[in-house]
Amino acid sequence: MAAFLDLSDAGGNAIAAMLDDAIARKSARSGHPKGQVDSDAPLAGHVLAMVFEKSSTRTRASFDVAMRQLGGSALVLDSGTSQLGRGESVADTARVLSRMVDAIMMRTDDHAKIEEMARHASVPVINGLTDRSHPCQIVADLLTMIEKGKALPGLEVAWFGDGNNVLHSILEAAALMKFNVRVATPAGYEPEAEFVGMARDAGCEVTLMQDAAAAASAADVIVTDTWVSMGQADSETKLAAMQPYCVDAELMKRAKSDAIFLHCLPAHVGDEVTEEVFEGVQSVVFDEAENRIHAQKSILLWCFGKLA
Ligand code: CP
Ligand code: NVA
């Protein structure tokens, strides 16, 4: 049993195994009702607790459906209606939940809280997003890239906008799966140096730039996210600085003709992406969203040591 707080907890070989497993399981259940249990029901009898200190649609729904498809079940605790929201410690919550469930997925603000959860839990803990990273999202993103015919090693991935938690996990994935990342952000909104260093130390090219057009040039994957993440202030200064990083048709034309557009969602169409791109043929954002289910299943199986 292992925690999945960041992609490096698994490593490149395990991520590759997760992606293979996700592709195989997705294909094997194609056309079946979404709540139908996979034929091998590998997590029969297992319960996942989903702890939310921030809002969620995709992470909540996909982990719930993932557990059902694996033969198990899930329950939700949110900060508004649990004792965590009234000040019960993360350590005590971890110890209590470990007596009641088989795994814990947590979405929170400070990454230190999920580390504390993992330290005190005796069951696997999964990062469902913190201010620092969003590893589950990126397993789904890698799955989507592969499905769309992109081989990960050497791929040119271009990011536009805020240097946030999602970008951090993309950089970590680059280090593990050996692709390159161009990062176009306004000055002062770059990703944390730790993640840039991680990818560069692994031999990946990471280019930090302010020129969005240059970043898009001949890219295989164009990706963006909200300019204002949950818990961040949406200052006028920040929004003004972000305007040149909106992914529009002009930017898409600079990428390779078969480039895909990714966005973890929720999107703010008209801000970080135009409607033309969001609804356009290169946009694969709803495949990406669906892939959250298939990615979560492989992550859960890895945590339980059940990945072939
Ligand atoms: N992409 C993502 O994590 O979506 P939710 O915030 O809806 O879970
Ligand atoms: N960067 C966004 C991702 C939402 C899924 C946030 O943290 O709000």
CSV table of C-alpha atoms and ligand atoms in Angstrom, one decimal:
chain,number,residue,atom,x,y,z
A,1,MET,CA,0.0,0.0,0.0
A,2,ALA,CA,1.4,3.4,-1.0
A,3,ALA,CA,0.5,7.0,-0.9
A,4,PHE,CA,0.1,9.1,-4.1
A,5,LEU,CA,0.8,12.6,-3.0
A,6,ASP,CA,2.7,13.5,-6.1
A,7,LEU,CA,3.7,11.7,-9.4
A,8,SER,CA,7.2,11.0,-8.1
A,9,ASP,CA,5.7,8.8,-5.4
A,10,ALA,CA,4.9,6.3,-8.2
A,11,GLY,CA,7.8,7.1,-10.6
A,12,GLY,CA,8.0,6.7,-14.4
A,13,ASN,CA,7.6,3.0,-14.7
A,14,ALA,CA,4.5,2.9,-12.4
A,15,ILE,CA,3.0,5.8,-14.3
A,16,ALA,CA,3.5,3.9,-17.6
A,17,ALA,CA,1.9,0.8,-16.0
A,18,MET,CA,-1.0,3.0,-14.9
A,19,LEU,CA,-1.5,4.3,-18.4
A,20,ASP,CA,-1.4,0.8,-19.9
A,21,ASP,CA,-3.9,-0.4,-17.3
A,22,ALA,CA,-6.2,2.6,-17.9
A,23,ILE,CA,-6.2,2.0,-21.6
A,24,ALA,CA,-6.9,-1.7,-21.2
A,25,ARG,CA,-9.7,-1.2,-18.7
A,26,LYS,CA,-11.3,1.6,-20.6
A,27,SER,CA,-11.4,-0.5,-23.7
A,28,ALA,CA,-12.7,-3.6,-21.9
A,29,ARG,CA,-15.7,-1.8,-20.6
A,30,SER,CA,-16.5,0.2,-23.7
A,31,GLY,CA,-20.3,0.5,-24.2
A,32,HIS,CA,-21.1,-0.9,-20.7
A,33,PRO,CA,-23.2,1.2,-18.3
A,34,LYS,CA,-21.0,3.6,-16.3
A,35,GLY,CA,-21.8,2.0,-13.0
A,36,GLN,CA,-21.2,-1.6,-14.1
A,37,VAL,CA,-18.4,-3.3,-12.1
A,38,ASP,CA,-15.3,-4.4,-14.1
A,39,SER,CA,-15.3,-8.2,-14.6
A,40,ASP,CA,-12.4,-8.7,-12.1
A,41,ALA,CA,-13.8,-6.4,-9.5
A,42,PRO,CA,-10.3,-5.8,-8.1
A,43,LEU,CA,-11.4,-3.5,-5.2
A,44,ALA,CA,-14.5,-5.5,-4.2
A,45,GLY,CA,-15.4,-4.6,-0.6
A,46,HIS,CA,-13.1,-1.5,-0.5
A,47,VAL,CA,-14.3,1.9,0.7
A,48,LEU,CA,-12.6,5.3,-0.3
A,49,ALA,CA,-13.2,8.4,1.8
A,50,MET,CA,-13.1,11.6,-0.2
A,51,VAL,CA,-12.2,14.6,1.9
A,52,PHE,CA,-12.9,18.0,0.3
A,53,GLU,CA,-11.7,21.3,1.7
A,54,LYS,CA,-12.3,22.9,-1.7
A,55,SER,CA,-15.0,22.5,-4.4
A,56,SER,CA,-14.9,19.7,-7.0
A,57,THR,CA,-17.1,18.3,-9.8
A,58,ARG,CA,-14.7,16.0,-11.8
A,59,THR,CA,-12.5,14.7,-9.0
A,60,ARG,CA,-15.5,13.9,-6.8
A,61,ALA,CA,-17.6,12.2,-9.5
A,62,SER,CA,-14.7,10.4,-11.1
A,63,PHE,CA,-13.3,8.9,-7.9
A,64,ASP,CA,-16.8,7.8,-6.9
A,65,VAL,CA,-17.5,6.2,-10.3
A,66,ALA,CA,-13.9,4.7,-10.3
A,67,MET,CA,-14.5,3.0,-7.0
A,68,ARG,CA,-17.9,1.6,-8.2
A,69,GLN,CA,-16.3,0.3,-11.4
A,70,LEU,CA,-13.6,-1.4,-9.4
A,71,GLY,CA,-16.2,-3.1,-7.2
A,72,GLY,CA,-15.8,-0.8,-4.2
A,73,SER,CA,-17.6,2.3,-2.9
A,74,ALA,CA,-16.8,5.9,-1.8
A,75,LEU,CA,-18.1,8.4,0.7
A,76,VAL,CA,-17.6,12.1,0.9
A,77,LEU,CA,-16.6,14.3,3.9
A,78,ASP,CA,-16.5,18.0,3.2
A,79,SER,CA,-15.2,20.7,5.4
A,80,GLY,CA,-18.6,22.4,5.6
A,81,THR,CA,-20.3,19.4,7.2
A,82,SER,CA,-17.5,17.4,8.9
A,83,GLN,CA,-15.6,18.1,12.1
A,84,LEU,CA,-12.5,18.9,10.1
A,85,GLY,CA,-14.2,22.2,9.2
A,86,ARG,CA,-14.7,22.8,13.0
A,87,GLY,CA,-11.1,22.4,13.8
A,88,GLU,CA,-10.6,18.7,14.4
A,89,SER,CA,-7.0,17.9,13.6
A,90,VAL,CA,-5.9,16.3,10.3
A,91,ALA,CA,-3.9,13.8,12.4
A,92,ASP,CA,-7.0,12.7,14.3
A,93,THR,CA,-9.1,12.6,11.1
A,94,ALA,CA,-6.4,10.4,9.5
A,95,ARG,CA,-6.4,8.0,12.4
A,96,VAL,CA,-10.2,7.8,12.6
A,97,LEU,CA,-10.7,7.4,8.8
A,98,SER,CA,-8.0,4.7,8.7
A,99,ARG,CA,-10.2,2.6,11.0
A,100,MET,CA,-13.2,3.0,8.8
A,101,VAL,CA,-12.1,3.1,5.2
A,102,ASP,CA,-9.4,1.5,3.0
A,103,ALA,CA,-8.1,4.6,1.3
A,104,ILE,CA,-8.4,8.4,1.7
A,105,MET,CA,-8.4,11.0,-1.2
A,106,MET,CA,-8.0,14.6,0.0
A,107,ARG,CA,-8.4,17.9,-1.7
A,108,THR,CA,-7.0,20.8,0.4
A,109,ASP,CA,-5.2,24.1,0.2
A,110,ASP,CA,-1.8,23.7,2.0
A,111,HIS,CA,0.2,20.7,0.7
A,112,ALA,CA,1.5,20.2,4.2
A,113,LYS,CA,-2.0,19.1,5.3
A,114,ILE,CA,-2.1,16.2,2.9
A,115,GLU,CA,1.4,15.2,4.0
A,116,GLU,CA,0.2,15.3,7.6
A,117,MET,CA,-2.8,13.1,6.5
A,118,ALA,CA,-0.5,10.6,4.9
A,119,ARG,CA,1.9,10.6,8.0
A,120,HIS,CA,-0.9,9.7,10.4
A,121,ALA,CA,-3.0,7.4,8.1
A,122,SER,CA,-2.5,3.7,8.0
A,123,VAL,CA,-4.2,3.5,4.6
A,124,PRO,CA,-3.2,4.9,1.2
A,125,VAL,CA,-3.7,8.7,0.9
A,126,ILE,CA,-4.2,10.3,-2.6
A,127,ASN,CA,-3.7,13.9,-3.5
A,128,GLY,CA,-6.9,15.2,-5.1
A,129,LEU,CA,-5.4,18.7,-5.6
A,130,THR,CA,-3.5,21.0,-3.3
A,131,ASP,CA,-2.2,24.5,-3.9
A,132,ARG,CA,1.1,22.9,-4.9
A,133,SER,CA,0.1,20.1,-7.3
A,134,HIS,CA,-2.7,18.1,-9.0
A,135,PRO,CA,-1.1,14.7,-9.9
A,136,CYS,CA,-4.4,12.8,-10.6
A,137,GLN,CA,-5.3,15.3,-13.2
A,138,ILE,CA,-2.0,14.8,-15.0
A,139,VAL,CA,-2.4,11.0,-15.2
A,140,ALA,CA,-5.7,11.7,-17.0
A,141,ASP,CA,-3.9,14.3,-19.2
A,142,LEU,CA,-1.1,11.8,-20.2
A,143,LEU,CA,-3.8,9.2,-21.0
A,144,THR,CA,-5.5,11.7,-23.2
A,145,MET,CA,-2.3,12.6,-25.0
A,146,ILE,CA,-1.5,8.9,-25.7
A,147,GLU,CA,-5.1,8.2,-26.9
A,148,LYS,CA,-4.7,11.1,-29.3
A,149,GLY,CA,-1.6,9.5,-30.8
A,150,LYS,CA,1.1,11.4,-29.0
A,151,ALA,CA,4.1,9.4,-27.8
A,152,LEU,CA,5.2,11.0,-24.6
A,153,PRO,CA,9.1,11.0,-24.9
A,154,GLY,CA,10.2,14.1,-26.7
A,155,LEU,CA,6.7,15.6,-26.9
A,156,GLU,CA,6.6,19.5,-27.0
A,157,VAL,CA,4.0,20.6,-24.4
A,158,ALA,CA,3.2,24.3,-24.2
A,159,TRP,CA,1.5,25.9,-21.2
A,160,PHE,CA,-0.1,29.4,-21.1
A,161,GLY,CA,-1.1,31.6,-18.3
A,162,ASP,CA,-0.6,31.1,-14.6
A,163,GLY,CA,2.3,29.0,-13.2
A,164,ASN,CA,0.0,27.0,-10.9
A,165,ASN,CA,-0.5,23.6,-9.3
A,166,VAL,CA,-1.5,21.9,-12.6
A,167,LEU,CA,1.6,23.2,-14.3
A,168,HIS,CA,3.7,21.9,-11.4
A,169,SER,CA,2.4,18.4,-12.0
A,170,ILE,CA,2.9,18.7,-15.7
A,171,LEU,CA,6.6,19.6,-15.0
A,172,GLU,CA,6.9,16.6,-12.6
A,173,ALA,CA,5.3,14.4,-15.3
A,174,ALA,CA,7.8,15.7,-17.9
A,175,ALA,CA,10.7,14.6,-15.6
A,176,LEU,CA,9.3,11.1,-15.3
A,177,MET,CA,8.0,10.6,-18.8
A,178,LYS,CA,10.7,12.6,-20.6
A,179,PHE,CA,8.9,15.3,-22.5
A,180,ASN,CA,9.7,19.0,-23.0
A,181,VAL,CA,7.7,22.0,-21.6
A,182,ARG,CA,7.5,25.6,-22.9
A,183,VAL,CA,5.9,27.8,-20.2
A,184,ALA,CA,4.5,31.1,-21.3
A,185,THR,CA,3.5,33.2,-18.2
A,186,PRO,CA,3.6,36.9,-17.4
A,187,ALA,CA,6.7,37.9,-15.3
A,188,GLY,CA,6.0,37.1,-11.7
A,189,TYR,CA,3.7,34.2,-12.4
A,190,GLU,CA,6.2,31.5,-13.2
A,191,PRO,CA,6.0,28.0,-11.7
A,192,GLU,CA,8.0,27.2,-8.6
A,193,ALA,CA,11.7,26.7,-9.4
A,194,GLU,CA,11.6,23.3,-7.7
A,195,PHE,CA,9.4,21.8,-10.4
A,196,VAL,CA,11.4,23.5,-13.2
A,197,GLY,CA,14.6,22.1,-11.7
A,198,MET,CA,13.0,18.6,-11.4
A,199,ALA,CA,12.3,18.5,-15.2
A,200,ARG,CA,15.6,20.0,-16.2
A,201,ASP,CA,17.6,17.7,-13.9
A,202,ALA,CA,15.9,14.7,-15.7
A,203,GLY,CA,17.2,16.0,-19.0
A,204,CYS,CA,14.0,17.7,-20.2
A,205,GLU,CA,14.0,21.0,-22.0
A,206,VAL,CA,12.0,23.6,-20.0
A,207,THR,CA,11.8,27.0,-21.5
A,208,LEU,CA,10.3,29.8,-19.4
A,209,MET,CA,9.2,32.7,-21.6
A,210,GLN,CA,6.8,35.6,-21.8
A,211,ASP,CA,6.2,35.4,-25.5
A,212,ALA,CA,3.1,33.3,-26.0
A,213,ALA,CA,3.4,33.1,-29.8
A,214,ALA,CA,7.0,31.7,-29.5
A,215,ALA,CA,5.8,29.1,-26.9
A,216,ALA,CA,3.1,27.8,-29.2
A,217,SER,CA,5.4,27.4,-32.2
A,218,ALA,CA,5.3,23.8,-33.4
A,219,ALA,CA,3.9,22.5,-30.1
A,220,ASP,CA,2.2,19.1,-29.9
A,221,VAL,CA,0.0,20.0,-27.0
A,222,ILE,CA,-1.4,23.3,-26.0
A,223,VAL,CA,-2.6,23.5,-22.4
A,224,THR,CA,-4.0,26.2,-20.1
A,225,ASP,CA,-6.0,26.5,-16.9
A,226,THR,CA,-7.9,29.1,-15.0
A,227,TRP,CA,-6.0,32.3,-14.3
A,228,VAL,CA,-7.3,32.3,-10.7
A,229,SER,CA,-7.1,29.0,-8.9
A,230,MET,CA,-9.3,28.2,-5.9
A,231,GLY,CA,-8.3,30.2,-2.9
A,232,GLN,CA,-6.3,32.8,-4.9
A,233,ALA,CA,-7.2,36.5,-5.1
A,234,ASP,CA,-8.4,37.7,-8.5
A,235,SER,CA,-6.7,41.0,-8.6
A,236,GLU,CA,-7.1,43.4,-11.5
A,237,THR,CA,-3.3,43.4,-11.8
A,238,LYS,CA,-3.2,39.7,-12.3
A,239,LEU,CA,-6.0,39.5,-14.8
A,240,ALA,CA,-4.5,42.4,-16.8
A,241,ALA,CA,-1.1,40.6,-16.9
A,242,MET,CA,-2.8,37.4,-18.1
A,243,GLN,CA,-4.6,38.8,-21.2
A,244,PRO,CA,-1.8,38.1,-23.7
A,245,TYR,CA,-1.9,34.4,-22.7
A,246,CYS,CA,-5.4,33.6,-23.8
A,247,VAL,CA,-5.3,30.6,-26.0
A,248,ASP,CA,-7.0,31.8,-29.3
A,249,ALA,CA,-7.1,30.5,-32.9
A,250,GLU,CA,-4.0,32.5,-33.8
A,251,LEU,CA,-2.0,30.7,-31.1
A,252,MET,CA,-3.4,27.3,-32.1
A,253,LYS,CA,-2.3,28.0,-35.7
A,254,ARG,CA,1.3,28.3,-34.5
A,255,ALA,CA,1.2,24.8,-33.0
A,256,LYS,CA,1.5,21.7,-35.1
A,257,SER,CA,-1.5,21.1,-37.3
A,258,ASP,CA,-2.4,18.0,-35.3
A,259,ALA,CA,-1.8,19.7,-31.9
A,260,ILE,CA,-4.4,19.1,-29.2
A,261,PHE,CA,-5.9,21.5,-26.7
A,262,LEU,CA,-6.1,20.5,-23.1
A,263,HIS,CA,-7.8,22.2,-20.1
A,264,CYS,CA,-8.4,20.4,-16.8
A,265,LEU,CA,-11.7,22.4,-16.3
A,266,PRO,CA,-13.6,24.2,-15.0
A,267,ALA,CA,-12.9,26.7,-17.9
A,268,HIS,CA,-13.5,30.4,-18.0
A,269,VAL,CA,-14.2,30.7,-21.7
A,270,GLY,CA,-13.3,34.2,-22.9
A,271,ASP,CA,-10.5,34.5,-20.3
A,272,GLU,CA,-7.8,31.8,-20.6
A,273,VAL,CA,-9.3,30.3,-23.8
A,274,THR,CA,-11.6,31.6,-26.6
A,275,GLU,CA,-14.9,29.9,-27.4
A,276,GLU,CA,-13.5,29.1,-30.9
A,277,VAL,CA,-10.6,27.1,-29.5
A,278,PHE,CA,-12.6,25.5,-26.6
A,279,GLU,CA,-15.3,24.3,-28.9
A,280,GLY,CA,-12.9,23.7,-31.8
A,281,VAL,CA,-11.8,20.3,-33.4
A,282,GLN,CA,-8.5,20.4,-31.7
A,283,SER,CA,-10.1,20.6,-28.2
A,284,VAL,CA,-10.2,17.3,-26.4
A,285,VAL,CA,-11.2,18.7,-23.0
A,286,PHE,CA,-14.2,16.4,-22.6
A,287,ASP,CA,-12.2,13.2,-23.4
A,288,GLU,CA,-9.7,14.6,-20.8
A,289,ALA,CA,-12.5,15.0,-18.3
A,290,GLU,CA,-13.8,11.4,-18.9
A,291,ASN,CA,-10.3,10.1,-18.6
A,292,ARG,CA,-10.3,11.2,-15.0
A,293,ILE,CA,-12.3,8.0,-14.2
A,294,HIS,CA,-9.9,5.7,-16.0
A,295,ALA,CA,-6.9,7.4,-14.5
A,296,GLN,CA,-8.3,7.3,-10.9
A,297,LYS,CA,-8.9,3.6,-11.3
A,298,SER,CA,-5.2,2.9,-12.2
A,299,ILE,CA,-4.0,5.2,-9.4
A,300,LEU,CA,-6.2,3.4,-6.9
A,301,LEU,CA,-5.0,0.0,-8.1
A,302,TRP,CA,-1.4,1.2,-7.8
A,303,CYS,CA,-2.0,2.4,-4.3
A,304,PHE,CA,-3.3,-1.0,-3.3
A,305,GLY,CA,-0.4,-2.9,-5.0
A,306,LYS,CA,-2.9,-4.4,-7.5
A,307,LEU,CA,-1.5,-3.0,-10.8
A,308,ALA,CA,-0.3,-5.8,-13.0
B,1,CP,N1,-10.1,19.3,-13.0
B,1,CP,C1,-10.6,19.1,-11.8
B,1,CP,O1,-9.9,18.7,-10.8
B,1,CP,O2,-11.9,19.4,-11.7
B,1,CP,P1,-12.8,19.6,-10.3
B,1,CP,O3,-12.3,20.8,-9.6
B,1,CP,O4,-14.2,19.7,-10.8
B,1,CP,O5,-12.6,18.3,-9.5
B,2,NVA,N1,-5.6,25.4,-10.8
B,2,NVA,C1,-7.0,25.1,-10.5
B,2,NVA,C2,-7.4,23.7,-10.9
B,2,NVA,C3,-8.8,23.3,-10.7
B,2,NVA,C4,-9.1,21.9,-11.0
B,2,NVA,C5,-7.3,25.3,-9.1
B,2,NVA,O1,-6.4,25.0,-8.2
B,2,NVA,O2,-8.3,25.9,-8.7
